[in-house]
Tab-separated table of N, CA and C in Angstrom:
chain	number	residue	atom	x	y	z
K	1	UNK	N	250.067	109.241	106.589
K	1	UNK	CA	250.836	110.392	107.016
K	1	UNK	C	251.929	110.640	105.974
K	2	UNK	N	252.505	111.737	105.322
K	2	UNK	CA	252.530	111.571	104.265
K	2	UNK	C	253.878	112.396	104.481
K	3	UNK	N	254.172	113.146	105.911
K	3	UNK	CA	255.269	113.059	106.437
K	3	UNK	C	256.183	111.767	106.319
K	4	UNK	N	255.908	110.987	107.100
K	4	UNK	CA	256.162	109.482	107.619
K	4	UNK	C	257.152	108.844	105.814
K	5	UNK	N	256.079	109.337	104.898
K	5	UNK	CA	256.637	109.094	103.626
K	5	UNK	C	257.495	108.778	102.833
K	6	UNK	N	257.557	110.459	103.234
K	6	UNK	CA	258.868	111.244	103.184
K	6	UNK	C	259.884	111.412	103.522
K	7	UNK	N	260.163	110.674	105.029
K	7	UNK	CA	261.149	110.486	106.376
K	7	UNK	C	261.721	109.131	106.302
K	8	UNK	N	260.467	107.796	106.263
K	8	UNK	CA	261.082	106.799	106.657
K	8	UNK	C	262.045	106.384	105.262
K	9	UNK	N	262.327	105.313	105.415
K	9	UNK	CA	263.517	104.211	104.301
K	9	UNK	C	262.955	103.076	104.651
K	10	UNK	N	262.910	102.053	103.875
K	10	UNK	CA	262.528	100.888	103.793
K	10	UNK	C	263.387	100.155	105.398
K	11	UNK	N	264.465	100.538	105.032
K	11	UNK	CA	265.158	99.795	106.517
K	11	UNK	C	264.462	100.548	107.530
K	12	UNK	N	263.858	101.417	107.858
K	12	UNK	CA	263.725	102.094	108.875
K	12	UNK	C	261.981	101.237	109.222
K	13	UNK	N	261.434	101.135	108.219
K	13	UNK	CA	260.348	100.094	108.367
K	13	UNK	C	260.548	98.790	108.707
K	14	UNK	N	261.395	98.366	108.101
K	14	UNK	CA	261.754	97.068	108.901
K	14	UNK	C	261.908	96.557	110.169
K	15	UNK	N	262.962	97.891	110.474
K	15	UNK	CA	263.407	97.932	111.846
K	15	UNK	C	262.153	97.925	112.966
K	16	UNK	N	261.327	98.474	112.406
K	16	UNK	CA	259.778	98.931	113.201
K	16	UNK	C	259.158	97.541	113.148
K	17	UNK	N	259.104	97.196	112.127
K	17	UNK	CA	258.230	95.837	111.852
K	17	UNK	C	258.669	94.700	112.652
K	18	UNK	N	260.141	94.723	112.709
K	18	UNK	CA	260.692	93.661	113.470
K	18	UNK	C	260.441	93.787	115.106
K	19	UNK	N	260.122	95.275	115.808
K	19	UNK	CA	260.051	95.090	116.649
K	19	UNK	C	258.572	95.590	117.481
K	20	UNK	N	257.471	95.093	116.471
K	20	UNK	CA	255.943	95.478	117.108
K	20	UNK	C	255.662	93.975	117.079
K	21	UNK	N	254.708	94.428	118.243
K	21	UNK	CA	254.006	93.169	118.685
K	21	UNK	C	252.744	93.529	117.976
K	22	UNK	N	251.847	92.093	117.253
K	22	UNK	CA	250.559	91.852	117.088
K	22	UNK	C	250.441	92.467	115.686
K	23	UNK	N	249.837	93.098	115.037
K	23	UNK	CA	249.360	93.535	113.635
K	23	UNK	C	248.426	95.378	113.733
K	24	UNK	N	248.489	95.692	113.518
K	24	UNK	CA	247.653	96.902	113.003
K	24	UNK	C	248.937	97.814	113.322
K	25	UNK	N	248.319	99.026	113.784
K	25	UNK	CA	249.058	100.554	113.601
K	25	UNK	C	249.808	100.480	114.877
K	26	UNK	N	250.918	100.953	115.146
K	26	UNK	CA	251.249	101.812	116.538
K	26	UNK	C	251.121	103.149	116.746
K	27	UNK	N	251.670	102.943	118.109
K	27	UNK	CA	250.727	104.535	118.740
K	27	UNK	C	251.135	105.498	118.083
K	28	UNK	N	250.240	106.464	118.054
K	28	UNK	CA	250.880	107.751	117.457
K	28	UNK	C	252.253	108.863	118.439
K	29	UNK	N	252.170	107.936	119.663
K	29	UNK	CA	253.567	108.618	120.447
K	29	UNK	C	254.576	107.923	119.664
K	30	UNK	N	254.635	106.603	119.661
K	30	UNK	CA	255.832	105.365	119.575
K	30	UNK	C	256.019	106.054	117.785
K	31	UNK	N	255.374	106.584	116.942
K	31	UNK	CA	255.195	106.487	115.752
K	31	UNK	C	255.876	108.523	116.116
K	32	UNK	N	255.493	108.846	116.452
K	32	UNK	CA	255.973	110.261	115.947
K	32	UNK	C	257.546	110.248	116.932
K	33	UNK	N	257.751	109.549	118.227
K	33	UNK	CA	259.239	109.347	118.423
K	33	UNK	C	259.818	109.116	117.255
K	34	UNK	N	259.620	108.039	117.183
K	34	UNK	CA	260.261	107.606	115.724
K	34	UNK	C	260.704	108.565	114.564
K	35	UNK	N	259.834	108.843	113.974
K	35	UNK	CA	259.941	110.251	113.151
K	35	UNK	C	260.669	111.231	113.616
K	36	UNK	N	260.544	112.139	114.555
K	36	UNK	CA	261.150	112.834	114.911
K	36	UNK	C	262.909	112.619	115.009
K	37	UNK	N	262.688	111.556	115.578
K	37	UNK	CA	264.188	110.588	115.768
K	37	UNK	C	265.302	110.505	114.445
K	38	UNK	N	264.146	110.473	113.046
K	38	UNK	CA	264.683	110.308	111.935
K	38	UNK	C	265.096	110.895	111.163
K	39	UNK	N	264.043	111.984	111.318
K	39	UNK	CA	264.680	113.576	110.964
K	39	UNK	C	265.413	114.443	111.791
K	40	UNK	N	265.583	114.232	112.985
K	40	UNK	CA	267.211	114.938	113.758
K	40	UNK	C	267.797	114.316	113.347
K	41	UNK	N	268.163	112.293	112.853
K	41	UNK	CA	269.540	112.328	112.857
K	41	UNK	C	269.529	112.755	111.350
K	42	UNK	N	268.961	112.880	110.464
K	42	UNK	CA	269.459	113.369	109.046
K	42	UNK	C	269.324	114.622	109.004
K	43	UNK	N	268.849	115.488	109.545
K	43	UNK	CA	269.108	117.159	109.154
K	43	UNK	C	269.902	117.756	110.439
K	44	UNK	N	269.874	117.033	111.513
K	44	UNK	CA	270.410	117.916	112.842
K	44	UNK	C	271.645	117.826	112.741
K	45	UNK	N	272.918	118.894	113.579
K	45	UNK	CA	273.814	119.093	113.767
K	45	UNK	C	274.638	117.854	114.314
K	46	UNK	N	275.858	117.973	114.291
K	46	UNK	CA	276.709	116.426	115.189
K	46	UNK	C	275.696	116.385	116.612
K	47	UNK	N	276.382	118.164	117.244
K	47	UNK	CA	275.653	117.604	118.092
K	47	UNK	C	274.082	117.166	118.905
K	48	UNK	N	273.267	117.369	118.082
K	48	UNK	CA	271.978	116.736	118.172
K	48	UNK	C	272.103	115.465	117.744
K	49	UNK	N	272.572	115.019	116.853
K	49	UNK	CA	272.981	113.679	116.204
K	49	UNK	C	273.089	112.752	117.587
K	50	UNK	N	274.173	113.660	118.270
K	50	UNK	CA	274.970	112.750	119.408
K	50	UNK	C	274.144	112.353	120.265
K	51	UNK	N	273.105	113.495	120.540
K	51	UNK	CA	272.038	113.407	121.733
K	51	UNK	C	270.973	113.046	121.551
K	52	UNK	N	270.589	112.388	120.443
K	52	UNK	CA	269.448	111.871	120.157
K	52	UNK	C	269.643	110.441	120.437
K	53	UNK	N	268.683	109.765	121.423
K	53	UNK	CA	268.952	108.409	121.639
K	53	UNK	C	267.506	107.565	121.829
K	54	UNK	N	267.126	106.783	121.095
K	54	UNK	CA	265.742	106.226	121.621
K	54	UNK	C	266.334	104.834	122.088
K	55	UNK	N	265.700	104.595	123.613
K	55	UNK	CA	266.000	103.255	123.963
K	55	UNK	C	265.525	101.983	122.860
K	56	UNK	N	265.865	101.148	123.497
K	56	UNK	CA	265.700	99.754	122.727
K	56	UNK	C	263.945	99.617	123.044
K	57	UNK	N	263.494	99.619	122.141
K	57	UNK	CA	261.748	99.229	122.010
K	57	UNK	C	261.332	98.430	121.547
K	58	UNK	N	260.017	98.021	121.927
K	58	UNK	CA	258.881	97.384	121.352
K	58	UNK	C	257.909	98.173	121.013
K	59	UNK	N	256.825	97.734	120.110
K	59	UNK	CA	255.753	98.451	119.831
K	59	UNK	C	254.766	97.426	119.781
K	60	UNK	N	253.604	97.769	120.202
K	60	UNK	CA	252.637	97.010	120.329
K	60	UNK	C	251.336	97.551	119.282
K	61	UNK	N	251.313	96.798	118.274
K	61	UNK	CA	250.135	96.953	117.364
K	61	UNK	C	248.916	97.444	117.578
K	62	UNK	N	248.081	98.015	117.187
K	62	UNK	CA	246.361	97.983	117.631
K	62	UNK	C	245.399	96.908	118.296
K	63	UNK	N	245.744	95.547	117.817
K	63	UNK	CA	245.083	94.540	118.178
K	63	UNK	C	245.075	94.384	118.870
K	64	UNK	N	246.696	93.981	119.670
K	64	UNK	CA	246.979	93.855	120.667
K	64	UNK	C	246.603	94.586	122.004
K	65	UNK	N	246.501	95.867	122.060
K	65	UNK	CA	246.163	96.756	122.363
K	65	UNK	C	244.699	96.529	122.877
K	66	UNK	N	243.463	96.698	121.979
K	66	UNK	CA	242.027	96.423	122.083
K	66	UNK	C	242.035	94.992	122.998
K	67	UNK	N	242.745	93.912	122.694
K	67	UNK	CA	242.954	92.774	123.302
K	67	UNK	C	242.993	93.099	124.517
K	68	UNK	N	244.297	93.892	125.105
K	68	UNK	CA	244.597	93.833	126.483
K	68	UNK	C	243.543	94.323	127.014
K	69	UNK	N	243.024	95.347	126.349
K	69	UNK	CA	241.768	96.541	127.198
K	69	UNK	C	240.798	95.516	127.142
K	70	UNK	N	240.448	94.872	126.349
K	70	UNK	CA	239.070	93.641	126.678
K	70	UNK	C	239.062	93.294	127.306
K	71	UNK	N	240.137	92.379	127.613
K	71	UNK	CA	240.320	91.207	128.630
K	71	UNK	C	240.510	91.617	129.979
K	72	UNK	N	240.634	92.800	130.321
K	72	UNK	CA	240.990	94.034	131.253
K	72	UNK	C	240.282	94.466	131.841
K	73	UNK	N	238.787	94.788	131.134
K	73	UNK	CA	237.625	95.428	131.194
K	73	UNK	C	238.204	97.311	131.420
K	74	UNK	N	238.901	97.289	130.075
K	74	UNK	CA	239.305	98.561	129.766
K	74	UNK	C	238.726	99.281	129.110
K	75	UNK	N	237.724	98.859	127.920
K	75	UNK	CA	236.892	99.073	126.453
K	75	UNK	C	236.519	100.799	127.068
K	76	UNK	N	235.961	101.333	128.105
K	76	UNK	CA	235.282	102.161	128.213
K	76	UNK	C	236.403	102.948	128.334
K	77	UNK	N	237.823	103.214	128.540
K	77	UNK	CA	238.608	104.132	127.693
K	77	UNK	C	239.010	104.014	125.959
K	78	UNK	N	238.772	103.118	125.801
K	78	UNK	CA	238.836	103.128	124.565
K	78	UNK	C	237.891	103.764	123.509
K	79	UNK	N	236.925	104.044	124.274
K	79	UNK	CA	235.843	104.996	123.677
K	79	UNK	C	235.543	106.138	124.213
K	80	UNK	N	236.407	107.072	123.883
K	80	UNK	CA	236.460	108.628	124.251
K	80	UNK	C	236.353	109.502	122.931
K	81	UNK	N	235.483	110.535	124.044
K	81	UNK	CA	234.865	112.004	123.359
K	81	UNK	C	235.961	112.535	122.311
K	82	UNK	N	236.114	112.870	121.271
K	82	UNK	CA	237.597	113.839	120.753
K	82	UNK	C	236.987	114.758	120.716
K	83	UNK	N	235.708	115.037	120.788
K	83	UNK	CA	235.409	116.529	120.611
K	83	UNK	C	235.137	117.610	121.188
């Protein structure tokens, strides 16, 4: 994503890294909060600045993820139509 690029800072990866569980990608919600989050506080007004707040998170990797749905007997959402 080439947005993402362009937006994050090395600290801002960190910060992410330090707080996902397991290894691969996070979600594309937890991942575009984020973003969004990063570009209000650097281009938005004080007061958007002020009102922008993401709670304290975790993120849970891909693996982890497929894991829970296995062990779950979830797999059959995990394989949906996009088209």
């Amino acid at each position: 994503m080439k947005i993402a690029k362009d937006w994050f800072t090395v600290s801002d990866l960190h910060e992410i890294r330090n707080r996902k569980l397991g290894t691969g990608k996070i979600g594309g919600k937890a991942a575009g909060m984020l973003l969004a989050a990063r570009i209000l506080n650097e281009v938005g007004d004080d007061d958007i600045r002020q009102a922008v707040r993401i709670p304290e998170s975790h993120f849970i990797g891909a693996d982890m993820m497929y894991t829970f749905m296995a062990l779950n007997g979830l797999m059959h959402w995990a394989i949906r139509n996009t088209s």
